[in-house]
């Protein structure tokens, strides 16, 4: 407060500064406050939990980003043209999402000690596969505890299991958007013994007899989109490894001839006795069983509904919890 009894901006306590700064972007903070005085610069340097989304290569060279680079804990790179960005500048980032990762960025993920502290990692589609070995090395690094603090991961490009994969004990949630076979599914479960949640967006495998496997006792939530449905034995092959599963979501594309719900109920009862929620979304051409009968085949089938659409039957579960 000055001699006239007027409170000036620089008279405000640091807590008020931080509250004000929370409403501004890092570019606004840099252009408005950096260099104002030593005290304000000190407060700016103390800000943590800073998030940033990069949309263009020009923004990657913004001095505001370089000023706050070491304070960023969440970074998303959206544009596939931002290949020159040096990820190692962001030494404290804990959440990283690369929509179109370049080979250079994947190499930085492999080589940077600072980036090994990531807790969340999302890697989008790798367009340049001229050096596919880098992608394989990164997947091997990931599934061999190279990111020992990693808790949640999303991958678009399908990992190729290697004999020298070890384990990633801290990984709890994994989403795979590319095609996944039964052998990859088995390798994931072996490599991630404490995995709780697994989402597979494109399961495709003609083989219904799994190789040797060990039961996975921590997986509780499995969501799977099956692109080629042969018989319920495919579901059986997946579930025999996860006896403590509690939630299962199955989506099928494209439409199939029919589903034996009685057999499916038996598989669920035998393989997943702790299952408490089953969700489905599928189109079938032949539906010969009454929905009321389906409801009584398994306790988790109570929410199954059926609508006739364009000569096919849409089997789905509603959002009302009747369990």
Short mmCIF file of C-alpha atoms in Angstrom, two decimals:
data_model
loop_
_atom_site.label_atom_id
_atom_site.label_comp_id
_atom_site.label_asym_id
_atom_site.label_seq_id
_atom_site.Cartn_x
_atom_site.Cartn_y
_atom_site.Cartn_z
CA UNK A 1 0.00 0.00 0.00
CA UNK A 2 1.40 3.41 -0.94
CA UNK A 3 1.23 6.68 1.02
CA UNK A 4 -2.20 7.47 -0.46
CA UNK A 5 -3.70 4.27 0.95
CA UNK A 6 -3.99 2.64 -2.49
CA UNK A 7 -3.00 -1.01 -2.85
CA UNK A 8 -0.74 -1.55 -5.84
CA UNK A 9 -0.43 -4.78 -7.79
CA UNK A 10 3.05 -5.47 -6.45
CA UNK A 11 1.71 -5.12 -2.88
CA UNK A 12 -0.47 -8.21 -3.26
CA UNK A 13 0.66 -11.39 -1.47
CA UNK A 14 2.14 -14.25 -3.50
CA UNK A 15 -0.98 -16.38 -2.99
CA UNK A 16 -3.08 -13.77 -4.82
CA UNK A 17 -0.51 -13.70 -7.62
CA UNK A 18 -0.80 -17.45 -8.03
CA UNK A 19 -4.60 -17.33 -8.04
CA UNK A 20 -4.54 -14.70 -10.78
CA UNK A 21 -1.93 -16.60 -12.80
CA UNK A 22 -4.11 -19.72 -12.77
CA UNK A 23 -6.53 -17.99 -15.16
CA UNK A 24 -3.89 -17.02 -17.72
CA UNK A 25 -2.06 -19.00 -20.39
CA UNK A 26 1.71 -19.27 -20.22
CA UNK A 27 1.98 -16.99 -23.25
CA UNK A 28 -0.11 -14.31 -21.50
CA UNK A 29 1.95 -14.72 -18.34
CA UNK A 30 5.21 -14.40 -20.24
CA UNK A 31 4.22 -11.36 -22.29
CA UNK A 32 2.56 -9.54 -19.40
CA UNK A 33 4.59 -10.31 -16.29
CA UNK A 34 8.05 -11.72 -17.07
CA UNK A 35 10.69 -9.10 -16.30
CA UNK A 36 8.30 -6.90 -14.34
CA UNK A 37 10.43 -7.29 -11.22
CA UNK A 38 12.44 -9.95 -9.39
CA UNK A 39 9.61 -10.88 -7.04
CA UNK A 40 7.08 -11.52 -9.82
CA UNK A 41 9.66 -13.51 -11.78
CA UNK A 42 10.29 -15.62 -8.68
CA UNK A 43 6.57 -16.34 -8.31
CA UNK A 44 6.34 -17.24 -12.00
CA UNK A 45 9.26 -19.64 -11.60
CA UNK A 46 7.50 -21.31 -8.67
CA UNK A 47 4.38 -22.22 -10.65
CA UNK A 48 3.94 -25.94 -11.09
CA UNK A 49 1.31 -28.19 -12.69
CA UNK A 50 1.52 -26.26 -15.97
CA UNK A 51 -0.21 -27.77 -19.02
CA UNK A 52 0.53 -27.02 -22.67
CA UNK A 53 -0.83 -28.05 -26.07
CA UNK A 54 1.39 -27.44 -29.12
CA UNK A 55 -0.50 -27.00 -32.38
CA UNK A 56 2.20 -25.79 -34.77
CA UNK A 57 5.95 -25.77 -35.31
CA UNK A 58 5.99 -21.99 -34.74
CA UNK A 59 4.57 -22.37 -31.25
CA UNK A 60 7.35 -24.83 -30.39
CA UNK A 61 9.87 -21.97 -30.68
CA UNK A 62 7.84 -19.51 -28.61
CA UNK A 63 10.08 -17.96 -25.90
CA UNK A 64 7.17 -18.26 -23.46
CA UNK A 65 7.30 -22.04 -23.83
CA UNK A 66 11.05 -22.12 -23.27
CA UNK A 67 10.65 -19.95 -20.16
CA UNK A 68 8.17 -22.37 -18.57
CA UNK A 69 9.53 -25.57 -20.15
CA UNK A 70 11.01 -26.99 -16.95
CA UNK A 71 7.74 -26.33 -15.08
CA UNK A 72 5.44 -28.17 -17.49
CA UNK A 73 4.00 -31.39 -16.16
CA UNK A 74 1.49 -32.04 -18.97
CA UNK A 75 2.37 -31.73 -22.66
CA UNK A 76 0.32 -32.56 -25.75
CA UNK A 77 1.80 -32.27 -29.25
CA UNK A 78 -1.02 -32.30 -31.80
CA UNK A 79 0.42 -31.32 -35.19
CA UNK A 80 2.46 -33.92 -37.08
CA UNK A 81 4.70 -31.16 -38.44
CA UNK A 82 6.31 -30.41 -35.08
CA UNK A 83 9.33 -32.66 -35.47
CA UNK A 84 11.95 -30.15 -34.38
CA UNK A 85 10.66 -29.86 -30.83
CA UNK A 86 13.15 -31.13 -28.28
CA UNK A 87 11.23 -33.09 -25.67
CA UNK A 88 14.21 -33.06 -23.33
CA UNK A 89 13.53 -29.37 -22.59
CA UNK A 90 10.49 -30.51 -20.60
CA UNK A 91 12.41 -32.13 -17.77
CA UNK A 92 9.48 -32.34 -15.34
CA UNK A 93 6.75 -33.51 -17.69
CA UNK A 94 4.76 -36.39 -16.23
CA UNK A 95 1.97 -36.62 -18.81
CA UNK A 96 2.91 -36.72 -22.51
CA UNK A 97 0.65 -37.14 -25.53
CA UNK A 98 2.13 -37.24 -29.05
CA UNK A 99 -0.56 -37.47 -31.70
CA UNK A 100 1.92 -38.18 -34.53
CA UNK A 101 5.25 -39.09 -32.90
CA UNK A 102 8.32 -38.69 -35.09
CA UNK A 103 11.33 -41.00 -35.03
CA UNK A 104 13.32 -38.20 -33.41
CA UNK A 105 10.80 -37.84 -30.61
CA UNK A 106 10.73 -41.60 -30.01
CA UNK A 107 14.53 -41.60 -29.85
CA UNK A 108 14.36 -38.84 -27.25
CA UNK A 109 11.92 -40.93 -25.22
CA UNK A 110 14.42 -43.78 -25.29
CA UNK A 111 17.50 -41.73 -24.44
CA UNK A 112 16.31 -39.04 -22.04
CA UNK A 113 16.64 -39.79 -18.34
CA UNK A 114 14.20 -36.97 -17.49
CA UNK A 115 11.45 -38.48 -19.66
CA UNK A 116 11.80 -41.81 -17.86
CA UNK A 117 9.68 -40.33 -15.05
CA UNK A 118 6.53 -40.22 -17.19
CA UNK A 119 3.35 -41.38 -15.46
CA UNK A 120 1.04 -41.07 -18.49
CA UNK A 121 2.07 -41.68 -22.10
CA UNK A 122 -0.06 -41.63 -25.25
CA UNK A 123 1.59 -42.34 -28.61
CA UNK A 124 -0.49 -41.76 -31.72
CA UNK A 125 -0.01 -43.06 -35.23
CA UNK A 126 3.61 -43.35 -36.38
CA UNK A 127 3.54 -42.30 -40.03
CA UNK A 128 7.23 -42.77 -40.78
CA UNK A 129 7.94 -46.48 -40.47
CA UNK A 130 11.23 -46.29 -42.38
CA UNK A 131 12.96 -46.92 -39.07
CA UNK A 132 10.52 -49.38 -37.54
CA UNK A 133 13.28 -50.62 -35.25
CA UNK A 134 12.89 -47.41 -33.22
CA UNK A 135 9.22 -48.19 -32.65
CA UNK A 136 10.09 -51.75 -31.64
CA UNK A 137 12.83 -50.51 -29.31
CA UNK A 138 10.44 -48.05 -27.69
CA UNK A 139 7.82 -50.76 -27.16
CA UNK A 140 10.45 -53.07 -25.71
CA UNK A 141 11.60 -50.23 -23.45
CA UNK A 142 8.03 -49.59 -22.35
CA UNK A 143 7.17 -53.23 -21.61
CA UNK A 144 10.49 -53.83 -19.85
CA UNK A 145 10.05 -51.17 -17.16
CA UNK A 146 11.96 -48.50 -19.07
CA UNK A 147 9.37 -46.04 -17.75
CA UNK A 148 9.32 -47.30 -14.20
CA UNK A 149 6.77 -44.70 -13.04
CA UNK A 150 4.38 -45.19 -15.96
CA UNK A 151 0.84 -45.83 -14.74
CA UNK A 152 -1.33 -45.30 -17.83
CA UNK A 153 -0.44 -45.82 -21.50
CA UNK A 154 -2.19 -45.58 -24.88
CA UNK A 155 -0.63 -46.93 -28.10
CA UNK A 156 -1.92 -46.70 -31.67
CA UNK A 157 0.78 -48.78 -33.35
CA UNK A 158 0.58 -52.38 -32.23
CA UNK A 159 3.59 -53.60 -30.25
CA UNK A 160 5.42 -56.69 -31.49
CA UNK A 161 6.23 -58.88 -28.48
CA UNK A 162 9.89 -59.77 -28.23
CA UNK A 163 11.52 -62.59 -26.24
CA UNK A 164 13.54 -60.03 -24.29
CA UNK A 165 10.51 -58.21 -22.90
CA UNK A 166 10.69 -58.28 -19.12
CA UNK A 167 7.97 -56.76 -16.92
CA UNK A 168 6.49 -53.33 -16.19
CA UNK A 169 5.13 -53.77 -12.66
CA UNK A 170 3.74 -50.25 -12.25
CA UNK A 171 1.56 -50.13 -15.37
CA UNK A 172 -2.11 -50.23 -14.37
CA UNK A 173 -4.07 -49.10 -17.44
CA UNK A 174 -3.30 -49.88 -21.09
CA UNK A 175 -5.19 -49.01 -24.28
CA UNK A 176 -4.18 -50.52 -27.64
CA UNK A 177 -5.84 -48.99 -30.70
CA UNK A 178 -4.14 -51.13 -33.35
CA UNK A 179 -4.92 -54.76 -34.27
CA UNK A 180 -4.17 -57.20 -31.46
CA UNK A 181 -3.77 -60.96 -31.73
CA UNK A 182 -4.07 -63.57 -29.03
CA UNK A 183 -0.28 -63.88 -28.80
CA UNK A 184 0.06 -60.12 -28.23
CA UNK A 185 -2.70 -60.28 -25.61
CA UNK A 186 -0.80 -63.04 -23.78
CA UNK A 187 2.48 -61.12 -23.97
CA UNK A 188 0.84 -57.98 -22.55
CA UNK A 189 -0.57 -59.88 -19.58
CA UNK A 190 2.81 -61.51 -18.91
CA UNK A 191 4.67 -58.20 -19.16
CA UNK A 192 2.19 -56.22 -17.04
CA UNK A 193 1.45 -58.40 -14.00
CA UNK A 194 -0.33 -55.61 -12.10
CA UNK A 195 -2.47 -54.36 -14.97
CA UNK A 196 -5.99 -53.51 -13.80
CA UNK A 197 -7.59 -52.09 -16.95
CA UNK A 198 -7.07 -53.22 -20.55
CA UNK A 199 -8.80 -51.79 -23.64
CA UNK A 200 -8.35 -53.47 -27.03
CA UNK A 201 -9.93 -51.60 -29.93
CA UNK A 202 -9.27 -54.17 -32.65
CA UNK A 203 -8.88 -57.76 -31.55
CA UNK A 204 -8.42 -60.03 -34.57
CA UNK A 205 -7.25 -63.60 -34.35
CA UNK A 206 -8.34 -66.78 -36.11
CA UNK A 207 -6.57 -68.87 -33.51
CA UNK A 208 -8.80 -69.83 -30.59
CA UNK A 209 -6.31 -72.04 -28.78
CA UNK A 210 -3.89 -69.94 -26.71
CA UNK A 211 -0.29 -70.95 -26.20
CA UNK A 212 0.97 -71.71 -22.72
CA UNK A 213 -0.02 -68.98 -20.31
CA UNK A 214 -0.24 -68.12 -16.64
CA UNK A 215 -3.29 -66.63 -14.97
CA UNK A 216 -3.36 -62.88 -14.48
CA UNK A 217 -4.84 -62.10 -11.07
CA UNK A 218 -5.06 -58.30 -11.14
CA UNK A 219 -7.01 -57.46 -14.29
CA UNK A 220 -10.45 -56.20 -13.29
CA UNK A 221 -11.69 -54.33 -16.36
CA UNK A 222 -11.47 -55.63 -19.94
CA UNK A 223 -12.95 -53.79 -22.94
CA UNK A 224 -12.56 -55.43 -26.32
CA UNK A 225 -13.72 -54.74 -29.86
CA UNK A 226 -13.66 -57.92 -31.91
CA UNK A 227 -13.30 -57.46 -35.65
CA UNK A 228 -13.63 -61.14 -36.52
CA UNK A 229 -15.97 -63.23 -34.41
CA UNK A 230 -15.86 -66.95 -35.01
CA UNK A 231 -17.36 -68.61 -31.94
CA UNK A 232 -17.67 -68.03 -28.22
CA UNK A 233 -14.43 -69.99 -27.88
CA UNK A 234 -12.60 -66.78 -28.74
CA UNK A 235 -14.08 -65.14 -25.64
CA UNK A 236 -13.25 -68.27 -23.69
CA UNK A 237 -9.60 -68.03 -24.79
CA UNK A 238 -9.42 -64.45 -23.55
CA UNK A 239 -11.19 -64.97 -20.24
CA UNK A 240 -9.47 -68.16 -19.11
CA UNK A 241 -6.44 -66.03 -18.22
CA UNK A 242 -8.24 -63.39 -16.12
CA UNK A 243 -10.25 -65.24 -13.44
CA UNK A 244 -10.72 -62.16 -11.24
CA UNK A 245 -12.25 -59.97 -13.94
CA UNK A 246 -15.14 -57.83 -12.68
CA UNK A 247 -16.18 -55.77 -15.72
CA UNK A 248 -16.31 -56.89 -19.34
CA UNK A 249 -17.31 -54.85 -22.39
CA UNK A 250 -17.57 -56.57 -25.78
CA UNK A 251 -18.18 -54.80 -29.08
CA UNK A 252 -18.35 -56.66 -32.38
CA UNK A 253 -17.69 -55.35 -35.90
CA UNK A 254 -18.92 -56.23 -38.49
CA UNK A 255 -22.30 -58.00 -37.94
CA UNK A 256 -22.24 -61.77 -37.37
CA UNK A 257 -24.73 -64.54 -38.03
CA UNK A 258 -25.76 -65.27 -34.44
CA UNK A 259 -24.60 -65.52 -30.83
CA UNK A 260 -25.15 -68.46 -28.52
CA UNK A 261 -26.00 -66.57 -25.33
CA UNK A 262 -26.50 -69.76 -23.35
CA UNK A 263 -22.95 -70.88 -24.12
CA UNK A 264 -21.62 -67.37 -23.48
CA UNK A 265 -23.30 -67.34 -20.06
CA UNK A 266 -21.65 -70.66 -19.19
CA UNK A 267 -18.24 -69.31 -20.21
CA UNK A 268 -18.67 -66.20 -18.08
CA UNK A 269 -19.77 -68.24 -15.07
CA UNK A 270 -16.85 -70.64 -15.39
CA UNK A 271 -14.05 -68.25 -16.32
CA UNK A 272 -15.02 -65.06 -14.47
CA UNK A 273 -16.98 -65.96 -11.33
CA UNK A 274 -16.44 -62.44 -9.92
CA UNK A 275 -17.91 -60.66 -12.94
CA UNK A 276 -20.38 -58.00 -11.80
CA UNK A 277 -20.95 -56.06 -15.03
CA UNK A 278 -21.23 -57.10 -18.66
CA UNK A 279 -21.71 -54.58 -21.48
CA UNK A 280 -22.09 -55.35 -25.16
CA UNK A 281 -22.72 -53.70 -28.50
CA UNK A 282 -23.18 -56.05 -31.45
CA UNK A 283 -25.17 -56.56 -34.63
CA UNK A 284 -26.41 -60.04 -35.55
CA UNK A 285 -28.52 -61.37 -38.42
CA UNK A 286 -30.32 -64.10 -36.51
CA UNK A 287 -31.82 -63.68 -33.06
CA UNK A 288 -33.95 -66.66 -32.07
CA UNK A 289 -34.04 -66.37 -28.28
CA UNK A 290 -36.39 -64.18 -26.26
CA UNK A 291 -34.68 -61.30 -24.46
CA UNK A 292 -36.44 -62.21 -21.21
CA UNK A 293 -34.83 -65.64 -21.41
CA UNK A 294 -31.42 -64.05 -22.03
CA UNK A 295 -31.86 -61.97 -18.87
CA UNK A 296 -32.09 -65.14 -16.78
CA UNK A 297 -29.08 -66.89 -18.30
CA UNK A 298 -26.60 -64.84 -16.28
CA UNK A 299 -26.99 -62.14 -13.58
CA UNK A 300 -24.96 -59.71 -15.72
CA UNK A 301 -27.33 -60.14 -18.70
CA UNK A 302 -30.19 -58.23 -17.05
CA UNK A 303 -29.35 -55.03 -18.94
CA UNK A 304 -29.21 -56.60 -22.42
CA UNK A 305 -31.64 -55.09 -24.92
CA UNK A 306 -32.50 -55.90 -28.54
CA UNK A 307 -33.72 -53.65 -31.37
CA UNK A 308 -34.47 -54.63 -34.95
CA UNK A 309 -32.64 -52.36 -37.41
CA UNK A 310 -32.67 -52.77 -41.22
CA UNK A 311 -33.17 -56.51 -41.13
CA UNK A 312 -30.56 -57.01 -38.42
CA UNK A 313 -30.70 -57.15 -34.65
CA UNK A 314 -28.82 -54.67 -32.48
CA UNK A 315 -27.87 -56.26 -29.17
CA UNK A 316 -26.74 -53.77 -26.57
CA UNK A 317 -26.80 -52.97 -22.87
CA UNK A 318 -28.55 -49.90 -21.50
CA UNK A 319 -27.01 -47.47 -19.05
CA UNK A 320 -29.35 -48.25 -16.19
CA UNK A 321 -27.67 -50.33 -13.54
CA UNK A 322 -30.00 -53.19 -12.67
CA UNK A 323 -27.39 -55.31 -10.96
#
